XYZ file of C-alpha atoms in Angstrom:
730
model
C -6.753 70.105 105.569
C -6.187 73.605 104.232
C -3.907 75.757 106.278
C -2.693 79.319 106.086
C 0.440 80.817 107.599
C -0.489 84.076 109.296
C 0.925 86.269 111.998
C -0.270 89.436 113.638
C 1.133 89.123 117.143
C 4.419 87.617 116.049
C 4.349 84.049 117.374
C 4.913 81.281 114.869
C 1.609 79.591 114.087
C -0.375 77.651 111.567
C -4.098 78.377 111.217
C -6.303 75.449 110.293
C -9.957 75.639 109.355
C -10.778 74.898 112.993
C -9.700 77.631 115.420
C -8.061 75.142 117.759
C -6.030 73.418 115.086
C -3.266 76.004 115.410
C 0.105 74.573 116.412
C 3.563 76.015 116.876
C 5.972 74.982 114.149
C 8.804 74.455 116.622
C 8.994 73.859 120.391
C 11.595 74.402 121.484
C 22.309 85.836 144.561
C 23.731 88.114 146.212
C 22.416 90.902 148.573
C 20.664 93.511 146.481
C 20.842 96.695 148.500
C 19.188 98.910 145.909
C 15.883 97.204 146.631
C 16.023 97.003 150.392
C 12.571 96.416 151.926
C 13.250 99.188 154.408
C 13.349 101.797 151.632
C 11.199 104.827 152.375
C 9.472 104.391 149.023
C 8.108 101.053 150.123
C 6.238 102.721 152.989
C 3.716 104.309 150.640
C 0.199 103.105 151.370
C -1.195 104.184 147.999
C -3.968 101.785 146.981
C -3.503 99.909 143.735
C -5.930 100.720 140.958
C -6.051 97.086 139.912
C -6.845 95.141 143.036
C -10.273 93.647 143.739
C -11.766 94.858 140.487
C -15.077 93.271 141.249
C -15.531 95.845 143.983
C -17.644 98.980 143.659
C -14.635 101.218 143.071
C -13.983 99.503 139.720
C -17.549 99.408 138.459
C -18.368 102.926 139.599
C -16.488 104.498 136.698
C -18.637 102.534 134.297
C -21.848 103.310 136.137
C -20.991 107.006 136.039
C -20.471 106.931 132.282
C -23.510 108.557 130.720
C -22.948 106.597 127.500
C -22.891 103.236 129.244
C -25.760 100.786 129.619
C -25.472 100.688 133.406
C -28.054 97.967 133.911
C -26.329 95.658 131.425
C -22.918 96.379 132.955
C -24.171 95.631 136.463
C -25.459 92.285 135.246
C -22.108 91.565 133.586
C -20.206 92.158 136.819
C -22.726 90.112 138.816
C -22.234 87.197 136.443
C -18.449 87.566 136.407
C -18.381 87.489 140.221
C -20.662 84.468 140.284
C -18.416 82.498 137.917
C -14.994 83.620 139.176
C -15.569 84.498 142.806
C -12.685 86.246 144.553
C -10.247 85.359 141.769
C -11.837 87.906 139.415
C -9.517 90.797 138.481
C -10.311 93.548 136.008
C -8.723 96.835 135.012
C -10.745 99.678 133.520
C -9.807 102.808 131.551
C -10.684 106.423 132.416
C -14.227 105.884 131.166
C -14.785 102.650 133.050
C -14.452 100.149 130.211
C -12.572 96.902 130.778
C -9.038 96.764 129.364
C -7.872 93.680 131.279
C -9.845 90.756 132.644
C -8.419 87.820 134.572
C -11.202 85.297 134.694
C -13.730 83.719 132.394
C -17.210 84.405 131.119
C -18.041 80.723 130.869
C -17.119 77.571 132.745
C -17.379 75.654 129.481
C -14.655 75.016 126.947
C -14.501 77.324 123.935
C -14.853 74.905 121.017
C -16.634 76.882 118.299
C -16.471 80.380 116.898
C -19.926 80.951 118.332
C -18.460 80.547 121.845
C -16.265 83.586 121.264
C -19.041 85.536 119.608
C -21.355 84.861 122.545
C -18.659 85.930 124.998
C -18.062 89.171 123.094
C -21.774 89.887 122.887
C -22.099 89.345 126.642
C -19.094 91.574 127.482
C -19.604 94.272 124.847
C -21.376 96.860 127.086
C -18.443 96.646 129.520
C -15.794 96.891 126.767
C -16.969 99.818 124.659
C -19.596 102.518 124.271
C -20.108 101.451 120.639
C -23.035 99.055 120.882
C -22.955 98.324 117.132
C -19.221 97.534 116.947
C -18.404 94.522 114.763
C -15.544 92.356 116.024
C -14.259 89.644 113.687
C -11.771 86.841 114.298
C -8.409 87.580 112.680
C -5.692 85.463 114.296
C -5.062 82.555 116.635
C -1.677 82.201 118.296
C -0.031 79.426 120.262
C 2.941 80.223 122.491
C 5.683 77.974 123.807
C 3.600 77.058 126.858
C 0.611 75.968 124.711
C -1.429 79.004 125.694
C -3.802 80.142 122.999
C -4.510 83.747 122.055
C -7.592 84.385 119.927
C -7.587 87.908 118.508
C -10.716 89.702 117.367
C -10.414 92.989 115.495
C -12.980 95.661 114.737
C -14.310 95.627 111.201
C -15.296 99.037 109.917
C -16.203 100.200 106.427
C -14.938 96.894 105.063
C -11.501 97.300 106.695
C -10.058 95.909 109.913
C -9.021 98.445 112.557
C -5.856 96.694 113.687
C -5.482 98.822 116.809
C -9.020 98.076 118.045
C -8.675 94.525 119.316
C -9.913 92.099 121.947
C -7.493 89.280 122.757
C -8.774 86.121 124.498
C -6.246 84.132 126.560
C -6.947 80.400 126.873
C -5.412 77.108 127.961
C -6.734 73.910 126.396
C -9.737 75.884 125.177
C -10.725 77.279 128.598
C -10.750 81.052 128.930
C -8.282 82.518 131.421
C -8.784 86.183 130.616
C -8.633 88.857 127.957
C -7.079 92.217 127.101
C -8.966 94.900 125.212
C -8.004 97.991 123.252
C -11.224 99.527 121.937
C -11.611 103.237 121.169
C -14.785 104.865 119.762
C -14.775 105.593 116.027
C -15.294 109.102 114.695
C -16.344 109.474 111.055
C -14.994 112.708 109.526
C -17.534 114.845 107.698
C -17.134 116.739 104.446
C -15.573 116.033 101.075
C -12.791 113.456 100.919
C -9.496 114.585 99.396
C -7.202 112.327 97.391
C -3.699 111.058 98.141
C -1.786 113.743 96.253
C -3.629 116.508 98.068
C -2.772 114.894 101.426
C 0.943 114.972 100.541
C 0.700 118.628 99.509
C -1.057 119.505 102.769
C 1.827 117.977 104.732
C 4.419 119.703 102.550
C 2.691 123.086 102.892
C 2.398 122.683 106.648
C 6.077 121.839 107.038
C 7.194 124.649 104.696
C 5.193 127.171 106.696
C 5.908 125.953 110.216
C 9.171 123.978 110.158
C 11.143 125.484 107.297
C 14.361 125.251 109.319
C 14.214 121.441 109.343
C 15.050 119.133 106.462
C 12.131 116.864 105.578
C 11.802 114.251 102.833
C 8.286 112.964 102.141
C 7.441 109.514 100.789
C 5.841 109.677 97.327
C 2.746 107.707 98.357
C 0.288 107.697 101.245
C -1.601 105.074 103.182
C -5.216 105.410 104.260
C -5.700 103.666 107.574
C -7.229 103.901 111.041
C -5.267 105.677 113.751
C -5.831 106.837 117.303
C -6.156 110.603 117.670
C -6.819 112.887 120.649
C -9.283 115.762 120.630
C -7.232 118.899 121.455
C -10.016 120.372 123.606
C -11.576 117.451 125.485
C -8.460 115.199 125.242
C -10.848 112.344 124.435
C -9.102 109.595 122.490
C -10.857 108.384 119.370
C -10.218 106.274 116.299
C -10.595 107.684 112.811
C -9.488 106.989 109.256
C -6.663 109.263 108.112
C -4.088 109.663 105.389
C -0.613 108.720 106.645
C 2.328 110.431 104.959
C 5.765 109.095 105.936
C 8.802 111.364 106.254
C 12.268 111.201 107.755
C 12.599 112.228 111.412
C 14.870 115.305 111.664
C 15.073 114.760 115.429
C 16.467 111.220 115.129
C 19.998 112.468 115.767
C 18.981 113.826 119.158
C 19.838 111.911 122.304
C 17.150 109.381 123.163
C 15.243 109.711 119.866
C 15.295 106.352 118.096
C 12.421 106.231 115.605
C 13.883 107.094 112.192
C 10.608 108.172 110.587
C 7.556 110.288 111.278
C 3.958 109.601 110.385
C 2.070 112.759 109.422
C -1.702 112.507 109.766
C -4.139 114.271 107.470
C -7.909 113.939 107.939
C -9.956 112.684 105.004
C -11.331 116.184 104.559
C -7.892 117.797 104.423
C -6.866 118.922 107.917
C -3.303 118.407 109.143
C -3.749 116.557 112.448
C -0.163 116.189 113.645
C 2.717 113.722 113.554
C 4.204 110.878 115.565
C 7.433 108.818 115.526
C 7.116 105.655 113.504
C 8.733 102.611 112.002
C 7.955 101.968 108.369
C 5.488 99.196 107.671
C 4.921 99.039 103.947
C 3.589 96.065 102.022
C 5.122 97.326 98.778
C 8.218 99.403 98.070
C 8.105 100.592 94.469
C 11.555 102.191 94.680
C 13.605 99.049 95.257
C 13.800 95.548 93.835
C 13.264 92.997 96.606
C 13.262 90.048 94.220
C 16.919 89.699 95.201
C 15.697 87.855 98.286
C 14.329 85.082 96.108
C 17.841 84.139 94.976
C 19.551 84.451 98.346
C 19.469 82.022 101.261
C 19.876 79.166 98.766
C 23.659 79.056 98.447
C 25.049 75.560 98.873
C 28.612 76.727 99.556
C 28.883 78.018 103.118
C 31.829 79.218 105.155
C 32.422 81.142 108.346
C 34.516 84.100 109.371
C 36.141 84.235 112.787
C 37.764 87.111 114.635
C 38.073 88.553 118.116
C 38.065 92.015 119.632
C 38.441 93.685 123.005
C 35.581 95.782 124.341
C 35.917 99.036 126.316
C 36.216 97.101 129.573
C 39.048 94.857 128.390
C 36.763 91.884 127.820
C 37.820 89.744 124.821
C 34.957 88.542 122.648
C 35.305 85.760 120.072
C 33.077 86.267 117.028
C 32.102 83.691 114.410
C 29.637 84.546 111.643
C 28.312 82.572 108.651
C 29.440 83.503 105.136
C 28.275 82.161 101.763
C 30.226 81.840 98.525
C 28.965 82.329 94.985
C 30.994 82.601 91.766
C 34.222 83.397 93.561
C 32.750 86.012 95.935
C 31.967 85.784 99.624
C 28.832 87.351 101.107
C 27.709 88.223 104.630
C 24.656 86.023 104.456
C 23.063 83.718 107.007
C 20.924 81.280 105.027
C 19.619 79.536 108.147
C 18.349 82.688 109.842
C 17.691 84.556 106.571
C 19.887 87.554 107.432
C 21.680 89.694 104.825
C 24.144 92.565 105.317
C 24.004 95.463 102.841
C 25.173 99.035 102.356
C 22.933 101.762 103.810
C 23.899 104.497 101.345
C 23.085 102.351 98.324
C 19.754 101.342 99.873
C 18.666 104.824 100.933
C 19.913 107.060 98.132
C 20.599 104.862 95.101
C 17.563 102.622 95.778
C 19.648 99.462 95.475
C 20.109 96.488 97.772
C 23.877 95.982 97.543
C 24.906 92.951 99.584
C 28.317 93.304 101.238
C 30.898 91.050 99.606
C 34.576 90.161 99.641
C 36.910 88.397 97.233
C 39.003 86.857 99.985
C 36.796 86.423 103.090
C 39.522 87.956 105.249
C 39.088 91.710 104.834
C 35.715 92.407 106.429
C 35.105 95.589 108.396
C 35.307 94.710 112.107
C 32.266 96.746 113.203
C 30.181 95.185 110.437
C 31.118 91.704 111.664
C 30.374 92.599 115.294
C 26.943 94.009 114.400
C 26.141 90.978 112.238
C 27.137 88.663 115.089
C 25.055 90.565 117.657
C 21.935 90.366 115.510
C 22.475 86.623 115.112
C 22.681 86.273 118.906
C 19.469 88.312 119.276
C 17.746 86.144 116.677
C 18.742 82.952 118.494
C 17.535 84.320 121.836
C 13.984 84.577 120.494
C 14.247 81.420 118.362
C 14.759 79.460 121.570
C 11.317 80.756 122.585
C 9.767 79.578 119.316
C 9.868 82.997 117.624
C 11.880 82.761 114.387
C 12.625 86.286 113.268
C 10.864 89.402 114.560
C 7.498 88.293 113.178
C 7.895 84.630 114.122
C 7.511 83.552 110.502
C 11.143 83.574 109.338
C 10.774 86.812 107.378
C 14.127 88.028 105.984
C 16.252 90.490 107.958
C 18.286 93.197 106.223
C 21.138 94.796 108.174
C 22.219 98.113 106.656
C 25.770 99.174 107.475
C 27.230 102.692 107.730
C 24.129 104.760 108.564
C 24.655 108.226 107.029
C 23.097 111.239 105.367
C 23.215 111.784 101.634
C 26.213 114.109 102.117
C 27.958 111.159 103.857
C 27.728 112.731 107.314
C 27.260 109.813 109.765
C 23.937 109.625 111.624
C 24.289 109.209 115.374
C 21.623 106.542 115.736
C 21.149 102.805 115.312
C 17.594 101.631 115.020
C 14.892 99.413 113.609
C 13.725 101.069 110.387
C 10.630 98.938 109.935
C 9.254 96.315 107.586
C 9.054 96.666 103.798
C 8.063 93.931 101.384
C 8.013 91.578 104.409
C 11.696 92.311 105.082
C 12.672 93.611 108.536
C 15.295 96.345 108.188
C 17.800 97.683 110.721
C 20.532 100.304 110.613
C 23.308 98.245 112.165
C 26.476 100.388 112.158
C 27.400 104.068 111.991
C 30.673 105.977 112.152
C 29.053 108.300 114.738
C 28.966 105.761 117.601
C 29.962 102.212 118.487
C 26.702 100.899 119.947
C 26.763 98.073 117.400
C 29.321 96.565 119.816
C 26.817 96.632 122.698
C 24.804 93.415 122.536
C 22.180 94.811 124.921
C 21.622 97.836 122.657
C 21.341 95.616 119.556
C 18.958 93.339 121.475
C 16.943 96.421 122.449
C 16.483 97.363 118.789
C 15.717 93.783 117.754
C 13.020 93.682 120.444
C 11.456 96.839 118.979
C 10.942 94.811 115.801
C 9.400 91.985 117.832
C 6.939 94.199 119.728
C 6.088 96.215 116.607
C 4.927 93.031 114.881
C 3.471 91.456 118.030
C 1.357 94.475 118.971
C -0.333 96.002 115.951
C -0.138 99.821 115.976
C 2.164 100.241 118.948
C 1.299 103.525 120.668
C 4.663 105.180 121.160
C 3.718 107.784 123.775
C 2.940 108.108 127.475
C 2.659 104.886 129.485
C 2.210 102.715 126.390
C 5.492 104.022 124.965
C 7.208 103.630 128.349
C 6.215 99.949 128.433
C 7.501 99.445 124.902
C 10.873 101.037 125.706
C 11.194 99.157 129.000
C 10.497 95.759 127.424
C 13.218 96.471 124.849
C 15.628 97.271 127.696
C 14.609 94.168 129.643
C 14.951 91.768 126.743
C 18.121 93.498 125.508
C 19.794 92.909 128.860
C 18.568 89.299 128.985
C 20.039 88.708 125.532
C 23.443 90.060 126.573
C 23.712 88.375 129.972
C 22.506 84.975 128.702
C 25.067 85.176 125.888
C 27.851 85.981 128.359
C 26.825 83.078 130.589
C 26.702 80.722 127.610
C 30.171 81.808 126.437
C 31.636 81.638 129.936
C 32.321 85.383 130.053
C 32.379 86.854 133.565
C 29.543 89.265 134.382
C 30.275 92.230 136.658
C 27.292 92.576 139.048
C 27.936 96.329 139.365
C 27.491 96.968 135.641
C 25.491 93.954 134.515
C 22.360 96.045 133.869
C 24.068 99.153 132.493
C 22.833 99.567 128.919
C 25.779 99.980 126.553
C 28.432 99.370 129.226
C 30.581 97.263 126.879
C 31.221 100.399 124.772
C 32.279 102.519 127.742
C 29.307 104.846 127.145
C 26.344 103.812 129.306
C 22.920 104.980 128.101
C 20.770 103.811 131.013
C 21.285 101.784 134.170
C 18.451 99.515 135.283
C 19.840 99.236 138.825
C 20.788 102.884 139.305
C 18.381 104.794 137.013
C 18.995 108.157 138.707
C 22.600 108.168 137.436
C 21.173 108.802 133.970
C 18.259 111.098 134.780
C 15.583 108.446 135.258
C 13.217 108.031 138.224
C 13.374 105.211 140.737
C 9.669 105.534 141.517
C 6.607 107.365 140.144
C 6.491 110.860 141.568
C 10.171 110.818 142.533
C 13.166 112.735 141.250
C 13.253 112.849 137.421
C 9.728 111.415 137.119
C 7.539 113.056 134.482
C 3.772 112.611 134.118
C 1.802 111.548 131.066
C 1.447 114.384 128.571
C -1.754 115.734 127.056
C 0.061 116.504 123.801
C 3.078 114.165 123.533
C 5.991 115.703 121.613
C 9.782 115.796 121.483
C 9.622 118.612 124.062
C 8.164 116.226 126.648
C 9.847 112.989 125.533
C 6.492 111.893 124.071
C 5.125 111.738 127.585
C 8.307 110.331 129.161
C 8.786 107.205 127.028
C 12.550 107.164 127.658
C 12.683 109.033 130.969
C 10.117 106.837 132.749
C 11.123 103.493 131.230
C 13.086 102.761 134.424
C 9.797 102.373 136.330
C 9.159 99.138 134.414
C 12.671 97.978 133.573
C 13.628 98.009 137.278
C 11.594 94.796 137.516
C 14.384 92.911 135.719
C 17.208 93.378 138.274
C 14.726 92.705 141.077
C 13.720 89.434 139.424
C 17.345 88.564 138.673
C 18.731 89.197 142.160
C 15.819 88.350 144.474
C 13.382 85.897 142.875
C 15.685 82.897 142.501
C 14.628 82.521 138.862
C 17.034 81.836 136.019
C 17.298 84.316 133.162
C 15.653 81.720 130.967
C 12.636 81.763 133.290
C 12.596 85.560 133.359
C 12.673 85.912 129.580
C 9.799 83.436 129.253
C 7.710 85.572 131.595
C 8.357 88.689 129.506
C 7.746 86.856 126.237
C 4.330 85.929 127.660
C 3.801 89.588 128.593
C 4.475 90.558 124.962
C 1.872 88.004 123.824
C -0.790 89.400 126.205
C -0.285 93.128 125.533
C -2.582 95.127 123.241
C -1.935 98.654 121.868
C -3.521 100.627 124.726
C -2.161 98.554 127.623
C -0.915 101.010 130.270
C 0.662 100.761 133.734
C -2.583 99.614 135.363
C -2.885 96.795 132.829
C 0.798 95.895 133.026
C 0.700 95.427 136.803
C -1.812 92.614 136.347
C -0.420 91.307 133.052
C 3.036 90.606 134.521
C 1.512 88.804 137.511
C -0.660 86.735 135.184
C 2.355 85.970 132.969
C 4.196 84.599 136.019
C 1.308 82.231 136.728
C 0.943 81.228 133.081
C 4.680 80.459 132.918
C 4.398 78.213 135.968
C 6.626 80.615 137.897
C 4.290 81.821 140.626
C 7.273 82.291 142.935
C 8.097 85.437 140.958
C 4.799 87.133 141.843
C 6.055 88.294 145.243
C 9.035 90.004 143.588
C 6.767 91.639 141.005
C 4.384 92.889 143.684
C 7.306 94.308 145.651
C 8.600 96.026 142.515
C 5.173 97.522 141.786
C 4.975 98.830 145.334
C 8.449 100.358 145.263
C 8.197 101.935 141.807
C 4.592 103.022 142.541
C 3.535 102.575 138.919
C 0.066 101.724 140.236
C -0.308 105.121 141.974
C -3.307 107.216 140.923
C -1.651 110.439 142.156
C 2.134 109.928 141.880
C 3.096 113.262 143.430
C 1.119 112.700 146.622
C 4.037 110.760 148.081
C 7.266 112.596 148.906
C 10.422 110.889 150.116
C 11.987 112.362 153.250
C 15.166 113.117 151.263
C 13.486 115.017 148.431
C 11.470 118.195 147.870
C 8.774 119.357 145.469
C 8.128 122.511 143.469
C 4.639 123.140 142.098
C 2.982 125.767 139.913
C -0.652 126.290 138.889
C -0.857 127.518 135.305
C -3.373 130.279 134.504
C -5.946 129.700 131.723
C -4.153 131.985 129.250
C -1.072 129.724 129.134
C -1.313 126.597 126.992
C -1.269 123.853 129.634
C -0.751 121.137 127.053
C 2.433 122.669 125.618
C 4.210 124.054 128.684
C 7.312 122.813 130.477
C 8.873 123.788 133.797
C 12.666 123.659 133.955
C 14.785 123.879 137.104
C 18.580 124.115 137.056
C 20.877 123.912 140.068
C 24.134 125.836 140.382
C 26.160 122.934 138.979
C 24.072 122.996 135.796
C 21.974 119.874 136.332
C 18.526 120.331 134.762
C 15.206 118.677 135.637
C 12.012 119.180 133.668
C 8.323 118.504 134.098
C 4.935 119.444 132.658
C 1.286 119.309 133.712
C -0.224 115.902 134.186
C -2.776 115.040 131.505
C -6.012 117.036 131.904
C -4.477 119.226 134.621
C -3.064 122.758 134.923
C -0.731 121.849 137.792
C 2.955 121.190 137.308
C 4.771 119.321 140.072
C 8.464 118.494 139.946
C 10.372 116.464 142.543
C 13.977 117.533 143.179
C 16.849 117.121 145.568
C 17.046 119.910 148.159
C 19.226 122.614 146.566
C 19.118 126.084 145.037
C 17.432 126.252 141.617
C 17.020 128.659 138.761
C 13.407 128.258 137.596
C 11.731 129.044 134.310
C 8.571 128.123 132.447
C 8.499 127.609 128.683
C 5.511 127.516 126.339
C 5.744 125.890 122.909
C 3.657 126.307 119.792
C 2.174 123.451 117.774
C 5.459 123.040 115.889
C 7.510 122.580 119.047
C 9.120 126.012 118.963
C 9.287 128.077 122.158
C 7.003 131.102 121.750
C 7.105 132.421 125.332
C 9.057 131.934 128.534
C 8.901 133.192 132.098
C 11.894 133.465 134.436
C 11.402 133.308 138.197
C 13.277 136.024 140.105
C 13.350 137.821 143.434
C 10.294 139.856 142.447
C 8.310 136.999 140.957
C 7.859 136.029 137.324
C 9.294 137.986 134.402
C 8.121 137.257 130.862
C 10.544 136.894 127.946
C 13.208 138.801 129.866
C 16.937 138.376 130.110
C 18.258 135.326 131.928
C 18.751 136.223 135.599
C 21.019 134.640 138.186
C 18.388 134.135 140.874
C 18.401 130.707 142.509
C 15.485 129.770 144.747
C 16.394 127.770 147.834
C 14.383 124.532 148.081
C 14.746 123.036 151.609
C 14.709 119.290 152.245
C 11.296 117.671 152.574
C 9.414 120.865 151.610
C 6.586 121.246 149.099
C 7.100 124.714 147.596
C 4.188 126.314 145.724
C 5.380 129.030 143.365
C 3.287 132.230 143.089
C 0.861 132.583 140.203
C 2.039 134.072 136.912
C 0.314 137.404 136.332
C -1.020 138.256 132.892
C 1.294 140.541 130.946
C 0.142 141.900 127.602
C 3.272 141.523 125.470
């Protein structure tokens, strides 16, 4: 029987001519006071947006949509209720279309492609406004629990729109549910430019608007489908654009990981904006990847062993595989298909120079530690049946000594992306020692996993928050499980502190507020989704708000009674279920479903408690106010750009909190500790530069004036509304 190895969502699989012939290649405590049930946060009675979806409140959004076939949708819900009864759960987007469904459309087994096609035809009015959308089967996956995932992707103009997908979830051929990520297509009008013009448009835009930043543009473009947002209506749509890749000048900034930017140019020549990105290129004309055909075949293998002491005095033994060829030793893992090479040679001399030694006893310590930590991360996922980030044993290239062309070290370690089917990471830098933090390395490795598992990851707002949080969750699981396996003691006070082994903690999943992250939606440090995600608003809070999801891990670890092996299996299932547009509302149900699918229903109570305490299901996060906190709010006038404004408050000790208007709103609300604050409002232009600011003083707002020393007293438990900003013609 003919078979074809394929992978879109990252799980190892083999596709046979029959959809159901796919098989996996390999099968393979104490009192937690931070999550006390008596917490004031847990007293919120906010209703979940995802419960009892069959009720009127879920279908009403659809019925109010003027583009929807309301009669057809009503019939769909009637039939879904008839088949599933009270067990039916759905989640809908802002326009009322289903993004998550727990239940089935048929009591029969799905045995033929026509069964899927009939199900899609039945559900289509409730999934999308595009009645003529064509969805074609692209991939079937089988996870370690024998759950099947059948993925259908939109076909448009002869191409597949990889971000517009419907994913069926099945067990033994019976439908359990689906996730959907469908956005209407917009066809640009006018003459179509060519690739070279698109590159020039990006170059001209950057020269005119960001001349102070150093950009390097890739010599070729890609024409593909991407999500965009209308700047006026904020309606999300899908359209075909030119994508021009550049470096990310902000990647040295704290919290900015993505090393590249995608610049979008419409087919008729309009610069649409940019977004952080990992490279995903089928062909790299600048480098010779044929080197990988000769590696991983060495018959002479050795190992290199050393030990080191981390920042906390913990001694770690490290053993890594080494190969020998013609009298030289190489940092090569033939089993896992991992190679270590020099970053400078790769980036600037366009060569893949594998690190070597004549003696096998003079390796750089940080290189060895990074190599070892990536091997541990690889094995963590291999135990779940995922061999390599894509699940198909694609090679991994670890680039050491991340630096600029002038040899200045770059203060970042990250997943660069995939080129020529090789997954590439920057693994060490002289600017920091995070290569020694297994949880940080596991975080970056997980970015590679989710990038291949979820086509076109949306790295902004709630979707980006989920992506960051899953990397934190799996990174911590990787580190703790390794420590337990090696018999290394784990300190419960720092066990979930990201980067703690280096002495420089980035985030703390138990105590998020120590590092400027919120404990619950609407609380101190929380930021809302952004209408125009940018560096100035953390792309809608992707790093700031990640604690709202990652807090689930310590709750599961300390209160559910599950092993870490059980917990990682739940989150691996979550990764399999997610689609590009899955947001908090979807995630609340997806995690609960993943617990059931993993046979770990006992974890659902912990998840529900976590959802309630973090309030990620809240429709209006700022409606709730803890008795120990206060709020400051400001209504922006129409002549200030709501989408590019930021409120900053600074107390007398210099601690700063920021916030911006919630998407489609002119109201800024920021939750703070009771204190005295200096307050100012900033407005940014399209390039991210501040073009106006207002300082709050004793006499109200002053525009573009000198910094004053006025601190407004914010009493405990108060909601303070700041006076309106008057129009000043300057």
